[in-house]
Tab-separated table of C-alpha atoms in Angstrom:
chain	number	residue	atom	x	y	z
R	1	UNK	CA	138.063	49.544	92.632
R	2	UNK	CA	135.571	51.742	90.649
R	3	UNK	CA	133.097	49.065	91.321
R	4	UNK	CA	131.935	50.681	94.144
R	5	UNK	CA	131.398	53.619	92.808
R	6	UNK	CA	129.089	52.062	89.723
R	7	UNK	CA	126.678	50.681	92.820
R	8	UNK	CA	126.010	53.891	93.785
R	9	UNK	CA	122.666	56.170	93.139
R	10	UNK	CA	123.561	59.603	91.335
R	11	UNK	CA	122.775	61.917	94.724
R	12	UNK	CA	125.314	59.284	96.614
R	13	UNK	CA	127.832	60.037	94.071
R	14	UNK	CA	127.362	63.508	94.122
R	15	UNK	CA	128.104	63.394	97.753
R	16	UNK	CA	130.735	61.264	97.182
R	17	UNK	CA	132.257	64.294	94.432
R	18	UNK	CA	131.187	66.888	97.571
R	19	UNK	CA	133.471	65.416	99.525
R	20	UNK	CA	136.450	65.857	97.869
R	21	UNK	CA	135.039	69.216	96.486
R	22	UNK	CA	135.346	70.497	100.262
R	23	UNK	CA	138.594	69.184	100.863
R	24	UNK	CA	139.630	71.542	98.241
R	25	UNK	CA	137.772	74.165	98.685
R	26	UNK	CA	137.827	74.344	102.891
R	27	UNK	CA	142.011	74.299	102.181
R	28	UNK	CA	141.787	77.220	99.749
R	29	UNK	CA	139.724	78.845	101.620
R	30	UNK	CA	141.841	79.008	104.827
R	31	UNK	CA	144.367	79.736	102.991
R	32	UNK	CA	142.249	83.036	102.020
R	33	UNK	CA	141.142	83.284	105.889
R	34	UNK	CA	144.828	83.523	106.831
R	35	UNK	CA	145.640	85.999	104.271
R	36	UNK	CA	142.872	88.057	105.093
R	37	UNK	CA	143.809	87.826	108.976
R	38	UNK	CA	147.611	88.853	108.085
R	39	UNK	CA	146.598	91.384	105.224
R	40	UNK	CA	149.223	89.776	103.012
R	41	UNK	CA	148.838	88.295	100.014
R	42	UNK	CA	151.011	85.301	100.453
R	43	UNK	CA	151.206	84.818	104.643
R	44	UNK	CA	153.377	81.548	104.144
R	45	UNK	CA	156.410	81.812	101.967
R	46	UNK	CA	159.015	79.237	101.534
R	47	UNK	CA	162.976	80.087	101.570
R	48	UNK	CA	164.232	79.094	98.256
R	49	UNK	CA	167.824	80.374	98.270
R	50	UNK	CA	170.614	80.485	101.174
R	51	UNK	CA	171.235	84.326	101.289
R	52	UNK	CA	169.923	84.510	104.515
R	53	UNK	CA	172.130	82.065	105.873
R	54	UNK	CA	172.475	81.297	109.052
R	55	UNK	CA	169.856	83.034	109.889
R	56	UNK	CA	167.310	80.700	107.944
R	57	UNK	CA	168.017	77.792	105.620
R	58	UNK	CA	166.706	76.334	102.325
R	59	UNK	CA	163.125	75.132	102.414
R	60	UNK	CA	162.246	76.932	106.032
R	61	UNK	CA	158.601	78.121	105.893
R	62	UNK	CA	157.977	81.597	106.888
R	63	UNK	CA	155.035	83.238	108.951
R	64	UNK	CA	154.430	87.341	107.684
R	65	UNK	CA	152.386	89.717	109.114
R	66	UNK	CA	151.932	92.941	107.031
R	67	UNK	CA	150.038	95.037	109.531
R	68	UNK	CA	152.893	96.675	111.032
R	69	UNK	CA	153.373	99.474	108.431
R	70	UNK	CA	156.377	101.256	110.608
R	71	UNK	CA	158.793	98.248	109.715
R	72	UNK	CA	162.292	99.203	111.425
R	73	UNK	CA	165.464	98.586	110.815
R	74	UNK	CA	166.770	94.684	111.500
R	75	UNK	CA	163.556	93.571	110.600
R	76	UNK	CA	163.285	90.852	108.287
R	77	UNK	CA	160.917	91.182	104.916
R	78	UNK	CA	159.483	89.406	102.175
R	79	UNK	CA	158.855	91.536	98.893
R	80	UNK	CA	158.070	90.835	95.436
R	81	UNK	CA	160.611	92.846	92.646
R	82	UNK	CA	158.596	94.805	90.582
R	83	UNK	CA	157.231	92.909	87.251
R	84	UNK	CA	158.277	89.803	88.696
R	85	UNK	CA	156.731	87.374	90.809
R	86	UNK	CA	159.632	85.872	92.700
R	87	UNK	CA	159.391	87.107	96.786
R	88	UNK	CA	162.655	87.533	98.340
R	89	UNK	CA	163.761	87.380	101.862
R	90	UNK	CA	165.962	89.787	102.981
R	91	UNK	CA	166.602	92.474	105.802
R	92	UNK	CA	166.207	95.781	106.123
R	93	UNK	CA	169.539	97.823	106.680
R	94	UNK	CA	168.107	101.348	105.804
R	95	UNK	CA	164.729	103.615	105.838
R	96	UNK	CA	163.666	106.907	104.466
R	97	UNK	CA	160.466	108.641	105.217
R	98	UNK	CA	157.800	106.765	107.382
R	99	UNK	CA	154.751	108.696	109.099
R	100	UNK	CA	153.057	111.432	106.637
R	101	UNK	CA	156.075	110.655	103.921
R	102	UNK	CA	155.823	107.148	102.168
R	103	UNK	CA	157.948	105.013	103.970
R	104	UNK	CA	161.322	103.314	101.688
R	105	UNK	CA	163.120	100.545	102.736
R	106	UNK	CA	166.849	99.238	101.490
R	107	UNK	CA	167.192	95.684	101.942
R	108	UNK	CA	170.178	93.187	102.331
R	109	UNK	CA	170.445	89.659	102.291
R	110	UNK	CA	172.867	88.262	105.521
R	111	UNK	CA	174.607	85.952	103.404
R	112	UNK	CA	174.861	88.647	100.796
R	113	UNK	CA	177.996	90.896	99.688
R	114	UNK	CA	176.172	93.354	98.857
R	115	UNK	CA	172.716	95.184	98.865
R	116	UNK	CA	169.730	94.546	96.234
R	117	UNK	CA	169.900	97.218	94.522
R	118	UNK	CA	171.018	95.177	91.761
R	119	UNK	CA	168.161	93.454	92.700
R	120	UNK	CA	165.468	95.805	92.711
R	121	UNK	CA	163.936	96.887	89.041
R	122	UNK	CA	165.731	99.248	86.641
R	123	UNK	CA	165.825	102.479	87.894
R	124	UNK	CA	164.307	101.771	91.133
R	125	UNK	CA	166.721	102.141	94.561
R	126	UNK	CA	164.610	101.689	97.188
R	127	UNK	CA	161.218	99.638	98.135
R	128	UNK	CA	158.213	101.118	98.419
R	129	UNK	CA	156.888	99.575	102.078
R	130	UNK	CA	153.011	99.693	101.144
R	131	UNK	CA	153.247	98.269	97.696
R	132	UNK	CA	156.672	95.998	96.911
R	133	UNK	CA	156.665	94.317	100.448
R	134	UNK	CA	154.410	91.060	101.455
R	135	UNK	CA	155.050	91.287	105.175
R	136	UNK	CA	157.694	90.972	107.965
R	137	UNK	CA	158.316	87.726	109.063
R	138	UNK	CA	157.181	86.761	112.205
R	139	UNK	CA	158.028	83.376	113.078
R	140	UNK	CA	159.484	80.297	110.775
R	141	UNK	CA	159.506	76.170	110.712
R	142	UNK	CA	162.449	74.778	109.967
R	143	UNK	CA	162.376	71.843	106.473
R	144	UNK	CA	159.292	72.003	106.390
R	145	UNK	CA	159.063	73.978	103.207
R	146	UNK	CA	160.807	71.794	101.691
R	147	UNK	CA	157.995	69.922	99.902
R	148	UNK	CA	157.218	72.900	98.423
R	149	UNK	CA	160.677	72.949	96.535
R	150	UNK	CA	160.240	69.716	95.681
R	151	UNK	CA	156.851	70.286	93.999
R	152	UNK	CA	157.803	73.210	91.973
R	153	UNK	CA	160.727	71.583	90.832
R	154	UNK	CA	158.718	68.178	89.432
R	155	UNK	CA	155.421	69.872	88.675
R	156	UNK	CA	154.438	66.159	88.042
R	157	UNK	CA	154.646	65.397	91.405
R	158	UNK	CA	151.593	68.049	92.099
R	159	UNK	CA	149.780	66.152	89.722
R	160	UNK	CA	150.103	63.031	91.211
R	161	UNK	CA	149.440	64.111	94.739
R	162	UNK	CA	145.915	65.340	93.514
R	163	UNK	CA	145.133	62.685	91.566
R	164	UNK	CA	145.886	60.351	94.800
R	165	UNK	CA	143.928	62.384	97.324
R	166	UNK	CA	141.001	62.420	94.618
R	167	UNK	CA	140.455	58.530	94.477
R	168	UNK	CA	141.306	58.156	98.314
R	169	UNK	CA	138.516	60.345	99.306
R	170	UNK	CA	135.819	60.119	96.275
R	171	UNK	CA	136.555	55.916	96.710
R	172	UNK	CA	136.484	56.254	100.680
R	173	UNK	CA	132.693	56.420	102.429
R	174	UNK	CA	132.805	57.140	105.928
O	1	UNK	CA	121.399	42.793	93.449
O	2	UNK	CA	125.308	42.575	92.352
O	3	UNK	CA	126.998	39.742	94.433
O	4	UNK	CA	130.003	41.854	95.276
O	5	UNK	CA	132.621	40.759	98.079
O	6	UNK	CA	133.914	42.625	100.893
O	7	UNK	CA	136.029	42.717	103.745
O	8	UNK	CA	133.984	41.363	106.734
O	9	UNK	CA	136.772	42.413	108.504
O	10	UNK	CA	135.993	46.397	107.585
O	11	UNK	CA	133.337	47.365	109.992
O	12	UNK	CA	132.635	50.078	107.337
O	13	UNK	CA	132.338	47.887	104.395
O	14	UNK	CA	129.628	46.388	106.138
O	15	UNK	CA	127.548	49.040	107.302
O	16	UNK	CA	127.543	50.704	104.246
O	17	UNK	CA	126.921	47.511	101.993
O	18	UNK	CA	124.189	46.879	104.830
O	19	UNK	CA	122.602	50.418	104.352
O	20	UNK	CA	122.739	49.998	100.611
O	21	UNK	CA	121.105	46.964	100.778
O	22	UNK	CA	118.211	48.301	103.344
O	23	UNK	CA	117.922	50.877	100.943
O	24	UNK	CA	117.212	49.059	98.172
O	25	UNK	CA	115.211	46.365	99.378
O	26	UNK	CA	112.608	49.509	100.733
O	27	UNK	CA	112.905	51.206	97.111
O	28	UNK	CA	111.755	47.326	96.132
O	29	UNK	CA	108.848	47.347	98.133
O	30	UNK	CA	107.392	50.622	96.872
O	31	UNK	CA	108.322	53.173	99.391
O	32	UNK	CA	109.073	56.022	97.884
O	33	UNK	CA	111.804	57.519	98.880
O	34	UNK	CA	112.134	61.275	100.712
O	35	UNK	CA	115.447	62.520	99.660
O	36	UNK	CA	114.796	66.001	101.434
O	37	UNK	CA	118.060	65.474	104.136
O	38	UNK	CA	120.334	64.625	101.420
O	39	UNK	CA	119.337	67.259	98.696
O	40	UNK	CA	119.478	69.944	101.658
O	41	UNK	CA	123.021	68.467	102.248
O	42	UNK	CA	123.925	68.667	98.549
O	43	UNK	CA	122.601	72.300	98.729
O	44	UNK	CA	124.598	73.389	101.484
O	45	UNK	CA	128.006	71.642	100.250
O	46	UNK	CA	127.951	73.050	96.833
O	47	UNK	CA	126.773	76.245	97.607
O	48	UNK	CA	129.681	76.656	100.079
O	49	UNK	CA	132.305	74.561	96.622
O	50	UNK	CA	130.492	77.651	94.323
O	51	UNK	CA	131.524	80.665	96.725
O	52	UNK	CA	135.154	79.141	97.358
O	53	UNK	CA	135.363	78.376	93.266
O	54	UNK	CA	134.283	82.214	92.787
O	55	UNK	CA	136.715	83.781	95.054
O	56	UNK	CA	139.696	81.704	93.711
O	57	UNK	CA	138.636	82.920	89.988
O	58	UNK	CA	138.416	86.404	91.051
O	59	UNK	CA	141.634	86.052	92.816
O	60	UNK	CA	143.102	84.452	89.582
O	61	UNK	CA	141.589	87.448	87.243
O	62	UNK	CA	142.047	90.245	89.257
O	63	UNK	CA	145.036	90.015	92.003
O	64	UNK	CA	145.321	90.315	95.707
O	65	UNK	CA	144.650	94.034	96.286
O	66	UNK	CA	141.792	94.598	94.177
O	67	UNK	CA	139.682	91.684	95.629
O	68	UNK	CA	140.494	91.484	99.395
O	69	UNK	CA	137.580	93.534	100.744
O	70	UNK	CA	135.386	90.584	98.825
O	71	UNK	CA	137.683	87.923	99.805
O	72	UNK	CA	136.933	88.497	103.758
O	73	UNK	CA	132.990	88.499	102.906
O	74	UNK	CA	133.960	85.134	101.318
O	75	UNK	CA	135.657	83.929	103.671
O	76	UNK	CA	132.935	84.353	106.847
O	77	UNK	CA	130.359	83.258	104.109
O	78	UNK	CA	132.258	79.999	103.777
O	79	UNK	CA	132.475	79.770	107.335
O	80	UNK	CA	128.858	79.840	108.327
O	81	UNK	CA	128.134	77.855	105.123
O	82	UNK	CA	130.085	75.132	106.431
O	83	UNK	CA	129.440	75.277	110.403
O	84	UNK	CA	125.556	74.713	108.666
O	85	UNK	CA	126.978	72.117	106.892
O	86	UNK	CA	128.325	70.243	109.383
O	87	UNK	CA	125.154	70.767	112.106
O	88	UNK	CA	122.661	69.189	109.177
O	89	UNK	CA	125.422	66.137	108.635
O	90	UNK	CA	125.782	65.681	112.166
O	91	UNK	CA	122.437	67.094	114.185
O	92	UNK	CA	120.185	66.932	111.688
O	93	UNK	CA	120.995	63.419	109.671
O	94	UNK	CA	122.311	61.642	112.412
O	95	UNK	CA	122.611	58.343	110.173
O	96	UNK	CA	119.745	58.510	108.458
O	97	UNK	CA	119.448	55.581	105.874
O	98	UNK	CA	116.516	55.861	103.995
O	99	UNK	CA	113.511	57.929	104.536
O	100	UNK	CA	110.604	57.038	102.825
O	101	UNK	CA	106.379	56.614	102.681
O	102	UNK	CA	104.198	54.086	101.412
O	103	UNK	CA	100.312	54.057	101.215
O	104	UNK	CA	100.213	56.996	103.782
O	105	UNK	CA	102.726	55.268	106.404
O	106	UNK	CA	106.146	57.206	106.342
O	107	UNK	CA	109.339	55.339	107.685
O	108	UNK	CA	112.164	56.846	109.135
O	109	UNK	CA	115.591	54.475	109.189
O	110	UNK	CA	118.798	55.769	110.741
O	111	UNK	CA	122.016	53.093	111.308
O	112	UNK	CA	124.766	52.941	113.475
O	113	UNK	CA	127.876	50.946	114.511
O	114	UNK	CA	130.334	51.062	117.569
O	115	UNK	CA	133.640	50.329	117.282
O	116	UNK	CA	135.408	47.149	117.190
O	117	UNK	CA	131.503	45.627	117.328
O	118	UNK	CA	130.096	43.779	114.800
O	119	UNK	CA	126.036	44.702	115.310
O	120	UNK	CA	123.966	46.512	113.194
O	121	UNK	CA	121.967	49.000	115.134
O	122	UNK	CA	118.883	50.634	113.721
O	123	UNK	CA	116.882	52.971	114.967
O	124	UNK	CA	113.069	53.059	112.814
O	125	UNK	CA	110.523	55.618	113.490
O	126	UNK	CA	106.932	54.492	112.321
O	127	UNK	CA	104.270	57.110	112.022
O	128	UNK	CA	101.676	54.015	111.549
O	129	UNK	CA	102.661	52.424	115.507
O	130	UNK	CA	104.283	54.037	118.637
O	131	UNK	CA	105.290	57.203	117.972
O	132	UNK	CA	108.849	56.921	119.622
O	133	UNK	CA	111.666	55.314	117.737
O	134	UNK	CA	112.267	51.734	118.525
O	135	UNK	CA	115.419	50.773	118.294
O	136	UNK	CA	116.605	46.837	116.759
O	137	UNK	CA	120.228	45.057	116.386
O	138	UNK	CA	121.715	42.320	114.771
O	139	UNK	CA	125.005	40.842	114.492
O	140	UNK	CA	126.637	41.474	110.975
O	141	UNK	CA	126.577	37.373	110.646
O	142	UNK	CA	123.473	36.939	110.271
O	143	UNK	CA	123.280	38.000	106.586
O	144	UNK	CA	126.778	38.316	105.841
O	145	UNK	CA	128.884	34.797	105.236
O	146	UNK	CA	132.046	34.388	106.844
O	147	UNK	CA	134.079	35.400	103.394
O	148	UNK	CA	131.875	38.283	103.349
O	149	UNK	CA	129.188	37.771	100.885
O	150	UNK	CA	125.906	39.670	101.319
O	151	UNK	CA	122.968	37.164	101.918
O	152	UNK	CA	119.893	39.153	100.894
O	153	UNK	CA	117.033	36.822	102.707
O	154	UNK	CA	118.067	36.639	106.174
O	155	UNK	CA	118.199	40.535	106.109
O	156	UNK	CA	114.720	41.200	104.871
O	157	UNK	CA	113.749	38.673	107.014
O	158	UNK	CA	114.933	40.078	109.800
O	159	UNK	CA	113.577	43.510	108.647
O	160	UNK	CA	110.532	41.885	108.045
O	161	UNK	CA	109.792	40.317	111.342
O	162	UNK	CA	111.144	42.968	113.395
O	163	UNK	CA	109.722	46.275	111.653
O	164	UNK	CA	106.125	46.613	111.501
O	165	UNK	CA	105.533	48.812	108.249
O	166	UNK	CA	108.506	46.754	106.716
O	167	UNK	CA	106.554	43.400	107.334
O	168	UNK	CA	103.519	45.293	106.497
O	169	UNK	CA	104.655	45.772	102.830
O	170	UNK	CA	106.616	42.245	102.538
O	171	UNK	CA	104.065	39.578	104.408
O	172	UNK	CA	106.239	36.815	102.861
O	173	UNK	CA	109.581	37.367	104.620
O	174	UNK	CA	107.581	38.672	107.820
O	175	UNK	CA	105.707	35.496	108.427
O	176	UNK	CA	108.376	32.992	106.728
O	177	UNK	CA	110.050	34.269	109.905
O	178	UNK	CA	107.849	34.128	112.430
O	179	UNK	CA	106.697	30.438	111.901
O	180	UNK	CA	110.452	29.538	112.180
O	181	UNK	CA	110.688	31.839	115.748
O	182	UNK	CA	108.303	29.460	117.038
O	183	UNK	CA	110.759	28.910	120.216
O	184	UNK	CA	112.070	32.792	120.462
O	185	UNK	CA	110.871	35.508	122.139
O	186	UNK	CA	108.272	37.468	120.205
O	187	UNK	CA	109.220	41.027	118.607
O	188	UNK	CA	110.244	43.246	122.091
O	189	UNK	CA	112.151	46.835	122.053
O	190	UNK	CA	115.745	44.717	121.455
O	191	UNK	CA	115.534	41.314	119.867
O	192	UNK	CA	118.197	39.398	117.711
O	193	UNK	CA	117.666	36.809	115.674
O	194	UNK	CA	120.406	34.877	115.947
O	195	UNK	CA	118.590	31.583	116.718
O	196	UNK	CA	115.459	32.003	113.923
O	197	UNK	CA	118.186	32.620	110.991
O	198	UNK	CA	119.520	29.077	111.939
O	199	UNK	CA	116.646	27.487	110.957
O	200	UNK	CA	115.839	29.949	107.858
O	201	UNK	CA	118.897	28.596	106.530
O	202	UNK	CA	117.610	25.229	105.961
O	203	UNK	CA	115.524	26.409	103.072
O	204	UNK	CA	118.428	29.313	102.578
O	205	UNK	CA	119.460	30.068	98.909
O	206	UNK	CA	123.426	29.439	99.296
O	207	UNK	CA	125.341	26.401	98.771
O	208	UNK	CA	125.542	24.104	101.850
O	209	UNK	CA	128.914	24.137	102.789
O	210	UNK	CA	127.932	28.021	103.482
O	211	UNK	CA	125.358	27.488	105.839
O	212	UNK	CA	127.365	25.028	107.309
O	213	UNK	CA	129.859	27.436	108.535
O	214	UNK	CA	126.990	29.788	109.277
O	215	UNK	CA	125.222	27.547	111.645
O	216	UNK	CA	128.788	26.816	113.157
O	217	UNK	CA	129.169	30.031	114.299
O	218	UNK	CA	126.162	30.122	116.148
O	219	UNK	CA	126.787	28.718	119.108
């Protein structure tokens, strides 16, 4: 298998290596494009728990936006708690403030008895919209997400998966 | 040169062993070889790998908010970087094999294939002759056997006979097959040499049983 490789001159490997340099790169790097387009940190978010039920399931991948700073009642949002680096998606049944005041939101997951203030960090009642929230969500896919689960859960899976695109496309001269 | 077998099924097995092979036979007879299209390549790609690898590690160190003003630069940078990338691969390299220049005479050699077609297209620009590019084919068969070992001497002769700075630099393969095209036409704009390699074979360097099958498929 490697044989192929040992034929080569050093600029044709280093092509080869470019290749699969790119692929990672031109992935990251949309990534990047779509959070700079969305002005959110983390545009795509998958739905790791079922508070939200039925509204969305397990594993659903979420589209934000975080442009819209006057973020209204019913809308869904993503935030982070502060100090931790979990996002949650919940709704928002309350607001204070908005235009010259700083705008705070209280959130509420559907499937949830009660609000997260429990959830939010000690001492802290209400979100801040400009600095704990990601974005509102926007639009969602179904499952899909669901690979993403599945690769935190068995980090050795991520391993795997980028050792296995690495030979296919280094090994693979088109 | 490493008797390696591949698929001859894989039309890209064989055009890239093929190119290889052109490759090195030229390197053999003393062109020297202009890597200018691939370096600028090389330049491009990385340059583009370096920005992306930068803005990850500043996104790493220093979190969202404090590097998203540099992050958008990055991001358009990348962009251009790689629409340059792609024109040089695509407008500017078009296939090119092996550029090279010997004793004053440079040689430009770009290949193609077409799908589900087994012929070897090349397309040679000569600043010694006509100053358009002339453009030759052969069938895969005639250096490759039918289990898909690469036959070195059929190829340079074909190269040979059909490419004047080629034959130029390697008289022996360029008039080995000429004698033997005694009945063929002479060297025009498209020529294969399907019938001249039957013969060559004769004094071939494989076992018989291979040229056997080789002047089998012939017909």
């Amino acid at each position: 298998m490697f044989g192929s490789l040992a034929s080569l001159q050093p600029r044709q490997l280093a092509a080869q290596v470019l290749n699969f340099a790119l692929v990672l790169s031109t992935a990251f790097m949309l990534w990047k494009g779509l959070s700079v387009f969305a002005d959110s940190s983390s545009p795509i978010v998958v739905v790791l728990s079922g508070s939200m039920e039925p509204a969305f399931q397990r594993g659903d991948l979420l589209f934000l936006w975080n442009r819209g700073q006057e973020t209204q009642v019913g809308e869904v949002v993503v935030y982070n708690v502060r100090g931790k680096d979990i996002p949650i998606v919940h709704r928002v049944i309350q607001r204070f403030g908005g235009g010259s005041t700083p705008l705070q939101l209280l959130t509420k997951g559907d499937n949830n008895a009660a609000d997260d203030t429990e959830l939010y960090a000690r001492g802290q009642s209400y979100l801040d919209r400009s600095q704990d929230v990601i974005g509102s969500v926007v639009g969602y896919v179904p499952f899909v997400g669901y690979v993403t689960i599945l690769l935190s859960e068995y980090p050795w899976l991520k391993t795997a998966m980028l050792v296995f695109m690495a030979l296919t496309v280094v090994l693979q001269r088109e | 040169m490493a008797e390696a077998k591949i698929s001859p099924h894989s039309l890209n097995d064989l055009k890239n062993t093929t190119d290889d092979a052109l490759a090195n036979y030229l390197r053999g007879l003393q062109f020297r070889q202009d890597n200018t299209k691939l370096d600028v390549r090389l330049a491009i790609g990385y340059a583009s790998v370096v920005i992306a690898a930068v803005t990850f590690t500043a996104d790493y160190k220093l979190g969202w908010e404090a590097t998203k003003g540099w992050t958008a630069v990055a991001v358009v940078a990348y962009a251009l970087l790689n629409g340059a990338f792609t024109y040089w691969t695509w407008g500017v390299e078009k296939g090119c094999v092996f550029d090279g220049v010997k004793e004053g005479r440079k040689i430009s050699v770009a290949s193609k294939t077409n799908k589900h077609e087994p012929t070897y297209y090349l397309t040679v620009t000569d600043s010694g002759s006509a100053a358009s590019a002339r453009q030759i084919q052969a069938p895969f068969t005639t250096w490759f056997t039918a289990d898909g070992y690469f036959v070195a001497k059929p190829f340079q002769q074909w190269l040979a006979s059909s490419v004047e700075a080629i034959g130029a630099a390697d008289v022996k393969n360029a008039s080995r097959a000429e004698t033997e095209e005694a009945t063929a036409p002479g060297p025009e704009e498209i020529e294969t040499v399907a019938q001249s390699t039957g013969s060559a074979q004769a004094s071939g360097t494989e076992s018989k049983s291979k040229s056997s099958k080789r002047s089998k498929r012939k017909g």
